mmCIF file with all atom_site columns, C-alpha atoms in Angstrom:
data_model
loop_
_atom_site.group_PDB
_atom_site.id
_atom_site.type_symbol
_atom_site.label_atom_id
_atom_site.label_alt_id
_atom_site.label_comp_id
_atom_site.label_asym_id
_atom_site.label_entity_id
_atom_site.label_seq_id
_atom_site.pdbx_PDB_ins_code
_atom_site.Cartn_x
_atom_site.Cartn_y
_atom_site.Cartn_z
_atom_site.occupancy
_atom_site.B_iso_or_equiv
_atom_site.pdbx_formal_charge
_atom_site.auth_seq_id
_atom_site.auth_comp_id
_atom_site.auth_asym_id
_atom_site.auth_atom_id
_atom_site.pdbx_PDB_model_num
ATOM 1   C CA . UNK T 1 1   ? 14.366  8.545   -18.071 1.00 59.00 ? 1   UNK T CA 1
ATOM 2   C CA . UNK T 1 2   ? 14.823  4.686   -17.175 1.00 78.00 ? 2   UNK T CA 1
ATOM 3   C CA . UNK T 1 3   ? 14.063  3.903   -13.229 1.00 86.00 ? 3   UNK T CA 1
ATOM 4   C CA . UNK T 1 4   ? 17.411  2.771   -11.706 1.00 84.00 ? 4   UNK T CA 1
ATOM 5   C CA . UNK T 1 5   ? 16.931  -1.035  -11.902 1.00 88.00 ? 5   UNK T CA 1
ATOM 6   C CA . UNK T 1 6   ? 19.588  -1.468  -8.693  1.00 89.00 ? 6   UNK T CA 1
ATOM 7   C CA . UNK T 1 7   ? 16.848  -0.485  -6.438  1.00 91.00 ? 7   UNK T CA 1
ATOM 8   C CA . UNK T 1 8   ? 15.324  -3.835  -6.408  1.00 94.00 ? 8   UNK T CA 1
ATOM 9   C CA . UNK T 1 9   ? 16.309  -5.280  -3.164  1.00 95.00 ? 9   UNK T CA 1
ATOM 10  C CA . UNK T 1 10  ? 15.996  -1.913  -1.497  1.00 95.00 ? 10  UNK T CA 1
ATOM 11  C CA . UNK T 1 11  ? 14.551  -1.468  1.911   1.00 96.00 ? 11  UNK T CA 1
ATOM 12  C CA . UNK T 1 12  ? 13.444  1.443   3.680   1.00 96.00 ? 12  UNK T CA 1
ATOM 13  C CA . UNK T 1 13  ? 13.283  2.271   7.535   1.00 96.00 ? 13  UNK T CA 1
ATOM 14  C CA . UNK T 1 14  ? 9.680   1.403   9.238   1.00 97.00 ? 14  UNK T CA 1
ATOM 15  C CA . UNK T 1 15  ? 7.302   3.988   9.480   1.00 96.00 ? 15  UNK T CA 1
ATOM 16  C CA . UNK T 1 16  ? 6.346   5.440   12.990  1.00 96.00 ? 16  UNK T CA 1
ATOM 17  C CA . UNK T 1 17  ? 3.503   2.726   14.268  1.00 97.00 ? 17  UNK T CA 1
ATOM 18  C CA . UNK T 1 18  ? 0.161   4.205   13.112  1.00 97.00 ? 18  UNK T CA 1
ATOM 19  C CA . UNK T 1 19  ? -3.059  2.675   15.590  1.00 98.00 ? 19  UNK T CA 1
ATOM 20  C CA . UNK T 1 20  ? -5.827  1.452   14.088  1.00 98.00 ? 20  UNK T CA 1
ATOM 21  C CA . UNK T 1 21  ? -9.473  2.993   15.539  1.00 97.00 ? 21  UNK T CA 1
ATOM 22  C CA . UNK T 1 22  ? -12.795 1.538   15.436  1.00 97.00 ? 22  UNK T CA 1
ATOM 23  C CA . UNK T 1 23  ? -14.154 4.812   14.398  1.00 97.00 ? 23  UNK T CA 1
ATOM 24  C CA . UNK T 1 24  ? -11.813 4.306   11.336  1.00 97.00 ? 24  UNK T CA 1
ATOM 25  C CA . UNK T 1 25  ? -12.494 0.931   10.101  1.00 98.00 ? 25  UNK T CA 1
ATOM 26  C CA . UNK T 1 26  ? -15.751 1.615   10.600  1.00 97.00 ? 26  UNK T CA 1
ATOM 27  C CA . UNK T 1 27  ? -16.001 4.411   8.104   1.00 97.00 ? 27  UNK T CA 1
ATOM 28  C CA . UNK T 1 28  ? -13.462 2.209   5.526   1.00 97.00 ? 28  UNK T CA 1
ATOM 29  C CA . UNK T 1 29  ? -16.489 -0.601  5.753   1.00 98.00 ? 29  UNK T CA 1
ATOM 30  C CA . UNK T 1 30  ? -19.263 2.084   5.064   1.00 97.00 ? 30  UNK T CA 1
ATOM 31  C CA . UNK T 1 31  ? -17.090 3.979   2.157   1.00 97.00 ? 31  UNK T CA 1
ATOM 32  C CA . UNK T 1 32  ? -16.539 0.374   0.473   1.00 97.00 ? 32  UNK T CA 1
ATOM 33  C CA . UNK T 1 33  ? -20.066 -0.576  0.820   1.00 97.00 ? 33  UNK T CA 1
ATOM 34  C CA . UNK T 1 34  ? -19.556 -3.832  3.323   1.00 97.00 ? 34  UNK T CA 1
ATOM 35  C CA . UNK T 1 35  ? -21.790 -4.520  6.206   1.00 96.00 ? 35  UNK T CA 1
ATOM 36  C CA . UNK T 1 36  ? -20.156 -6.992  8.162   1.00 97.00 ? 36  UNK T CA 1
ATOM 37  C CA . UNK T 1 37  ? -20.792 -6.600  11.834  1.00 98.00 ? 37  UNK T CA 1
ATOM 38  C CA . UNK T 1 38  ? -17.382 -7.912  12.856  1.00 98.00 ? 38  UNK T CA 1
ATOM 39  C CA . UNK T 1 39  ? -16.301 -4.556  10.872  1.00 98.00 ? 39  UNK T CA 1
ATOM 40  C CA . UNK T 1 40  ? -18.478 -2.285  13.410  1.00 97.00 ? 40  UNK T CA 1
ATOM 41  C CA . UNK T 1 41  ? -19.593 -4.290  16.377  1.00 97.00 ? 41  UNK T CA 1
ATOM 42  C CA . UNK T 1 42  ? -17.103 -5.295  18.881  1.00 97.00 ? 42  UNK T CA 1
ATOM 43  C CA . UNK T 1 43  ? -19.470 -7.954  20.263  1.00 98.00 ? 43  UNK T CA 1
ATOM 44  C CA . UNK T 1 44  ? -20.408 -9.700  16.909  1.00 98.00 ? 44  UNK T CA 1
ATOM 45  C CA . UNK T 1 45  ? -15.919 -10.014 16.204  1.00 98.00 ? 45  UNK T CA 1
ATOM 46  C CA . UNK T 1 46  ? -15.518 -11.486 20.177  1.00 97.00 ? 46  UNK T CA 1
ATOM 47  C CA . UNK T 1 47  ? -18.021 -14.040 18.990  1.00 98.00 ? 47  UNK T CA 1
ATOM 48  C CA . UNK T 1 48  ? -15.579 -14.674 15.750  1.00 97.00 ? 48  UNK T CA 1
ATOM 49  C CA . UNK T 1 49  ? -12.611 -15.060 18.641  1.00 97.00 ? 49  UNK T CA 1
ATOM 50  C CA . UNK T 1 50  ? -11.341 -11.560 17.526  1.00 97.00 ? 50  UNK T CA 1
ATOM 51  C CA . UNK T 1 51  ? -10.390 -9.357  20.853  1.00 96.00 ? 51  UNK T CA 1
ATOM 52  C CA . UNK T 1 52  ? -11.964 -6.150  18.967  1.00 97.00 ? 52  UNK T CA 1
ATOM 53  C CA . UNK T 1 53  ? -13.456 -5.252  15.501  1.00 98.00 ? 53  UNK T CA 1
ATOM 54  C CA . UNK T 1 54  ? -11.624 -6.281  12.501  1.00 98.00 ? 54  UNK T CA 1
ATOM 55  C CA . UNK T 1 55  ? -11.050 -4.337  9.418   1.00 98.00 ? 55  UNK T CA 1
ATOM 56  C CA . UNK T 1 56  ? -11.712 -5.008  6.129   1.00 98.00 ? 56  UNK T CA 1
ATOM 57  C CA . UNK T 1 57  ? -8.593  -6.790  4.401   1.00 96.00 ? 57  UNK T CA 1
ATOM 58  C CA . UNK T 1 58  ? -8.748  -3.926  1.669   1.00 96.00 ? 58  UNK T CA 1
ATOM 59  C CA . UNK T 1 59  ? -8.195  -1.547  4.911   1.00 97.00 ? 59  UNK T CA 1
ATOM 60  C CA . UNK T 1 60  ? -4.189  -1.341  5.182   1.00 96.00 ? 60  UNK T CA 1
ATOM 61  C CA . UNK T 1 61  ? -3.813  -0.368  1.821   1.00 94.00 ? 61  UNK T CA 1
ATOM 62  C CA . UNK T 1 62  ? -3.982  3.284   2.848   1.00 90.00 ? 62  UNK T CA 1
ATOM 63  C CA . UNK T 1 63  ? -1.165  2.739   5.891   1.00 95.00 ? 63  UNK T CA 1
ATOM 64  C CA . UNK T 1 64  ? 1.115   0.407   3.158   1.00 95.00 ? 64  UNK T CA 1
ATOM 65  C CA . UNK T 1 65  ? 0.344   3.174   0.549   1.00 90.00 ? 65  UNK T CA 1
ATOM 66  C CA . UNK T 1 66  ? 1.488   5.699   2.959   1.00 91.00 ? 66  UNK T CA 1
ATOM 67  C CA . UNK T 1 67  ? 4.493   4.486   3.384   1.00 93.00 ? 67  UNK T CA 1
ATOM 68  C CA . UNK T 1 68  ? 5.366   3.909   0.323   1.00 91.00 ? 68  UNK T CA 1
ATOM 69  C CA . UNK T 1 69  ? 5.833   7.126   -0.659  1.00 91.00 ? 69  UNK T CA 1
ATOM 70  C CA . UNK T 1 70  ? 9.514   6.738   1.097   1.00 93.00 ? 70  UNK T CA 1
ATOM 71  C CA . UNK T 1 71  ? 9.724   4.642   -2.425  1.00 92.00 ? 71  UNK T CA 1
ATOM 72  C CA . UNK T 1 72  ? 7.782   7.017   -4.402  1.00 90.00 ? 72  UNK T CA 1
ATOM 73  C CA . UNK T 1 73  ? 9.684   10.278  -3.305  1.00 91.00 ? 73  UNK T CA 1
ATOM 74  C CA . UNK T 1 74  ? 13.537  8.493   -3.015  1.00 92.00 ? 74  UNK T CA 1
ATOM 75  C CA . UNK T 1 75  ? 15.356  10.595  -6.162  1.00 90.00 ? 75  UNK T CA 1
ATOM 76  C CA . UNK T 1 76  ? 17.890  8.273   -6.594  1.00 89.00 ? 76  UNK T CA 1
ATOM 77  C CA . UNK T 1 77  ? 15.186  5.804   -8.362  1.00 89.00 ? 77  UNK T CA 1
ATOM 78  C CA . UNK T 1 78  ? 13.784  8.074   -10.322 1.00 85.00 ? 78  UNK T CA 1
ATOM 79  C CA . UNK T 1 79  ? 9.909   8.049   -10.397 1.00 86.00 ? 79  UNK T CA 1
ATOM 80  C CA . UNK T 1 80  ? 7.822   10.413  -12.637 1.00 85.00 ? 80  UNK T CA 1
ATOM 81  C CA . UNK T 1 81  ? 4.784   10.277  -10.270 1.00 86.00 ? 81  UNK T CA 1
ATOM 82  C CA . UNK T 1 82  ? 2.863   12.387  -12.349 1.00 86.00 ? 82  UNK T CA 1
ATOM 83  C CA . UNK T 1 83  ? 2.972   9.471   -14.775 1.00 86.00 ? 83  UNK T CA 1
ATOM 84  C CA . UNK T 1 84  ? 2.512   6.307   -12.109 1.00 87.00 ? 84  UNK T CA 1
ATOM 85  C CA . UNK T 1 85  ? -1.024  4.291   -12.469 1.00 87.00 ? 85  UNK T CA 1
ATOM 86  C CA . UNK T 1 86  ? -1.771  1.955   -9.698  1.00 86.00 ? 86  UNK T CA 1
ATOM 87  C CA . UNK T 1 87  ? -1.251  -1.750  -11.714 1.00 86.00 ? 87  UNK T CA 1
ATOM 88  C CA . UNK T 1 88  ? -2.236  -4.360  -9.232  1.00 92.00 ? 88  UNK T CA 1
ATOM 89  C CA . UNK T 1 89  ? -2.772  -4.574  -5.275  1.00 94.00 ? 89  UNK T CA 1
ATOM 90  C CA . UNK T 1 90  ? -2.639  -7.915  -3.218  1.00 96.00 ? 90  UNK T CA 1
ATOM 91  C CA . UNK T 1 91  ? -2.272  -8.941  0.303   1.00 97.00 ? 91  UNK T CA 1
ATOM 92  C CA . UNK T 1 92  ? -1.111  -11.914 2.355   1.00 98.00 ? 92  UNK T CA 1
ATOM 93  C CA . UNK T 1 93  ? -2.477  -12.402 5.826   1.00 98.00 ? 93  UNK T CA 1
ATOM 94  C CA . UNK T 1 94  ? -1.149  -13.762 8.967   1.00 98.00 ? 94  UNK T CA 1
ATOM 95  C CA . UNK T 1 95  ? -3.595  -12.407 10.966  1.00 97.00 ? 95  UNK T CA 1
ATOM 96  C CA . UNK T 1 96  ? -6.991  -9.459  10.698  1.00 97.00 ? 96  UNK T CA 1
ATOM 97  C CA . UNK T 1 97  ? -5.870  -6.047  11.331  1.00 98.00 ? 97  UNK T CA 1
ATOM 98  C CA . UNK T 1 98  ? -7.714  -5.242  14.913  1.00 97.00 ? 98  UNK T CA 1
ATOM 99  C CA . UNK T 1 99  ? -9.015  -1.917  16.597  1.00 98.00 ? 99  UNK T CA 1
ATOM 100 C CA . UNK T 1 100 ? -6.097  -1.112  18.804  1.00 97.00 ? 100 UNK T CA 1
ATOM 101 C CA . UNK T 1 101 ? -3.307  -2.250  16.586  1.00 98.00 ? 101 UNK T CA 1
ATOM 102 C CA . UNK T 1 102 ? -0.325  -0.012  16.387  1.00 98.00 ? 102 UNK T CA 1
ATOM 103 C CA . UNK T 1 103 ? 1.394   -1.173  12.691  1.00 98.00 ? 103 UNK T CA 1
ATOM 104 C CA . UNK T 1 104 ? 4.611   -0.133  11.083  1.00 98.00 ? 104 UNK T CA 1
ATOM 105 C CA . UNK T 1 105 ? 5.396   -0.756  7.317   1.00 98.00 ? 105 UNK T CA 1
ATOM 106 C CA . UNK T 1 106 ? 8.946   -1.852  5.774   1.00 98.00 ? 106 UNK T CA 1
ATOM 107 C CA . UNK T 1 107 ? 8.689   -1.523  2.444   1.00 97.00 ? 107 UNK T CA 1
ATOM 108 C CA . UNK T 1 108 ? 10.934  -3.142  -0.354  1.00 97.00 ? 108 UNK T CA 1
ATOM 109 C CA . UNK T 1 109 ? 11.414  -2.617  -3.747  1.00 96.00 ? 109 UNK T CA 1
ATOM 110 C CA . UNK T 1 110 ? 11.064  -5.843  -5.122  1.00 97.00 ? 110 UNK T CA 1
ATOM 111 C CA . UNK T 1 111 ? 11.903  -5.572  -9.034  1.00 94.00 ? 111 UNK T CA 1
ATOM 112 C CA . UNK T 1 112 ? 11.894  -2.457  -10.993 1.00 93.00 ? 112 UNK T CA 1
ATOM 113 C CA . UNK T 1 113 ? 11.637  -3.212  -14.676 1.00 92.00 ? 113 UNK T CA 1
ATOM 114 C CA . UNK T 1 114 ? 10.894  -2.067  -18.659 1.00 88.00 ? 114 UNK T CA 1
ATOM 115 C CA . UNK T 1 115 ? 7.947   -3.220  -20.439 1.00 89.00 ? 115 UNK T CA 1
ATOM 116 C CA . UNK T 1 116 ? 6.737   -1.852  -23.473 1.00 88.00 ? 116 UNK T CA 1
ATOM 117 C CA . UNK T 1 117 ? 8.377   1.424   -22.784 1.00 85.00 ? 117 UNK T CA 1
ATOM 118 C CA . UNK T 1 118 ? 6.237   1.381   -19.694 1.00 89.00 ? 118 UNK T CA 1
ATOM 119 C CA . UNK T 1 119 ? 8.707   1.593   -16.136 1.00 90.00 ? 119 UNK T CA 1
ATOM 120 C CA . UNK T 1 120 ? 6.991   -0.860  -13.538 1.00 92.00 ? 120 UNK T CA 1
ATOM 121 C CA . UNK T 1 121 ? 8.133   -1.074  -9.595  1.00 94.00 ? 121 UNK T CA 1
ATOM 122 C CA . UNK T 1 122 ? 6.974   -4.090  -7.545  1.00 96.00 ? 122 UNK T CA 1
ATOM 123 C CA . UNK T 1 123 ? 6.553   -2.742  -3.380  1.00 96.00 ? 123 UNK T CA 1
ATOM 124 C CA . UNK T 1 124 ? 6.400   -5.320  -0.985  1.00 97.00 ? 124 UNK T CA 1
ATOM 125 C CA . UNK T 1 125 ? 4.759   -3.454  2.470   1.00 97.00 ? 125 UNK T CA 1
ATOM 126 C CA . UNK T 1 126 ? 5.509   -6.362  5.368   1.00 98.00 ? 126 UNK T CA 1
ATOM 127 C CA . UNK T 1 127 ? 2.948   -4.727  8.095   1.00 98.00 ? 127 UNK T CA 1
ATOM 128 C CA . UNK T 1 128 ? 4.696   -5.564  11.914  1.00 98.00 ? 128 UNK T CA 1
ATOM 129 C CA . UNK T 1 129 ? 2.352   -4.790  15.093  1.00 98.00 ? 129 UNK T CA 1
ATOM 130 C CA . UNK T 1 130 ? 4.194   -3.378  18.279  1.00 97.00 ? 130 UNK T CA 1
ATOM 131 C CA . UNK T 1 131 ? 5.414   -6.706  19.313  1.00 97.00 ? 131 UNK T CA 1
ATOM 132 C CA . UNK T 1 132 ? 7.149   -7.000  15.755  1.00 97.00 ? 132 UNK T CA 1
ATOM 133 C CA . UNK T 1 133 ? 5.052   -10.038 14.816  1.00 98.00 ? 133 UNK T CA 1
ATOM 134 C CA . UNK T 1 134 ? 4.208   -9.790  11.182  1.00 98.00 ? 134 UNK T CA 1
ATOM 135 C CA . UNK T 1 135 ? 0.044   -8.804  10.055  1.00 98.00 ? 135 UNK T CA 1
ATOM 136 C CA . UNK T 1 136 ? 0.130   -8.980  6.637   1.00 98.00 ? 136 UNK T CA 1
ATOM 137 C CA . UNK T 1 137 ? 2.485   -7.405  3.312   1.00 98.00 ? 137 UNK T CA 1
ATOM 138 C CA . UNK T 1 138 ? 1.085   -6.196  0.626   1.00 97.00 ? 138 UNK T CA 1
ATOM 139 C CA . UNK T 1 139 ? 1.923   -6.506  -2.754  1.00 97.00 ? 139 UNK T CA 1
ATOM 140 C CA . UNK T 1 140 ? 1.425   -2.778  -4.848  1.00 95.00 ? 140 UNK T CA 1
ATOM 141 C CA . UNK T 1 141 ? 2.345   -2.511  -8.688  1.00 94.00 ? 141 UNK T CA 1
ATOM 142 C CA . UNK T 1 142 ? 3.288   0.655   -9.707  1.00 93.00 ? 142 UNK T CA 1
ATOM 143 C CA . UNK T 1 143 ? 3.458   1.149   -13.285 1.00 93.00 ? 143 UNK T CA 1
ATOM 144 C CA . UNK T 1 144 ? 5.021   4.688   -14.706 1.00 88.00 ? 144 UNK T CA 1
ATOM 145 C CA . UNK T 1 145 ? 3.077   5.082   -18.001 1.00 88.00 ? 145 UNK T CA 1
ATOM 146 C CA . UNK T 1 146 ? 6.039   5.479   -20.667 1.00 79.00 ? 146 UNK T CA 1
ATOM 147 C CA . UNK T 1 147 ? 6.506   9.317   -21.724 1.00 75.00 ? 147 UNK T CA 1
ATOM 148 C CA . UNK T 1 148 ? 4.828   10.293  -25.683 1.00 69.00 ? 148 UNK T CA 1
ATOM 149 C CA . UNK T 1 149 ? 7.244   11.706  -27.606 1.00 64.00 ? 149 UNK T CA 1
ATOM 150 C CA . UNK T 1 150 ? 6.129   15.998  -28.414 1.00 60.00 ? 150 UNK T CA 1
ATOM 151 C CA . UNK T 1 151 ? 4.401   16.189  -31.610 1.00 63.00 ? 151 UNK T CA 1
ATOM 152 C CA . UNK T 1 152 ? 3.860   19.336  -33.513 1.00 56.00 ? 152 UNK T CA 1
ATOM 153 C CA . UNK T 1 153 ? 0.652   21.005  -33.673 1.00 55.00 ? 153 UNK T CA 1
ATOM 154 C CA . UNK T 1 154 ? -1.384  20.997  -36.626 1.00 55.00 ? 154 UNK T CA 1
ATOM 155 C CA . UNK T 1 155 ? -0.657  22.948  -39.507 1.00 52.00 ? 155 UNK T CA 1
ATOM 156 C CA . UNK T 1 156 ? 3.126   23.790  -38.574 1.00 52.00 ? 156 UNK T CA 1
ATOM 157 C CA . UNK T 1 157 ? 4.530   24.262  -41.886 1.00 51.00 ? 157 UNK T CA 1
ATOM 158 C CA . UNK T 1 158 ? 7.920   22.763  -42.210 1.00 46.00 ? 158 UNK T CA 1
#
């Protein structure tokens, strides 16, 4: 079934702020293999004229992720999830995420398309901190892998 292509332009409401710990960026920069002690050592990021540690800019991917499941789940648009491969990932920074930020996501359908029989949805995740100035949005491609038609099995004898 075709993704309803009058979502694009959709927003959803903000999720609840989530606050970023230094216990958690510190385990993102171990699990993604990057030893940066601005990541880990509060000290070494006040020297970089950051007010904490700083987390990697892969790092909000799993709070603009989150939140896009209010675009994932909506019925109206008409996702097969269980066919969705992640297609591309990019982010646009107005400022590091710091230990001790509380964020909240908006995210907007930006086009929802055909290609190839493929369906493809373009999220835009604009990350706010408590004082509503903007962090960083990030770009996700979804891309709904189009549906094989059911084949017979071998040897049916028609």
């Amino acid at each position: 079934m075709a993704l309803d292509q009058s979502f694009a332009g959709r927003s959803y409401p903000p999720t609840e702020p989530y606050e970023v710990g230094r216990e958690k960026i510190r385990e993102f920069a171990e699990a993604i293999g990057d030893a940066n002690p601005a990541y880990t050592d509060p000290a070494a990021a006040r020297r970089l004229g950051h007010p904490d540690v700083i987390a990697p800019p892969t790092f909000v991917f799993a709070i603009t992720y989150r939140a896009a499941e209010q675009v994932i789940r909506d019925p109206g648009l008409g996702l097969d999830y269980s066919r969705v491969v992640h297609g591309d990932q990019r982010f646009a920074y107005t400022r590091p995420v710091h230990a001790g930020d509380r964020l909240a996501v908006t995210s907007t359908i930006e086009s929802v398309r055909s290609m190839a029989g493929n369906e493809i949805v373009d999220v835009r995740g604009d990350v706010h901190d408590e004082k509503g100035e903007h962090v960083v949005t990030a770009f996700t491609k979804l891309v709904a892998r189009k549906q094989e038609p059911a084949t017979g099995s071998e040897g049916d004898a028609r």
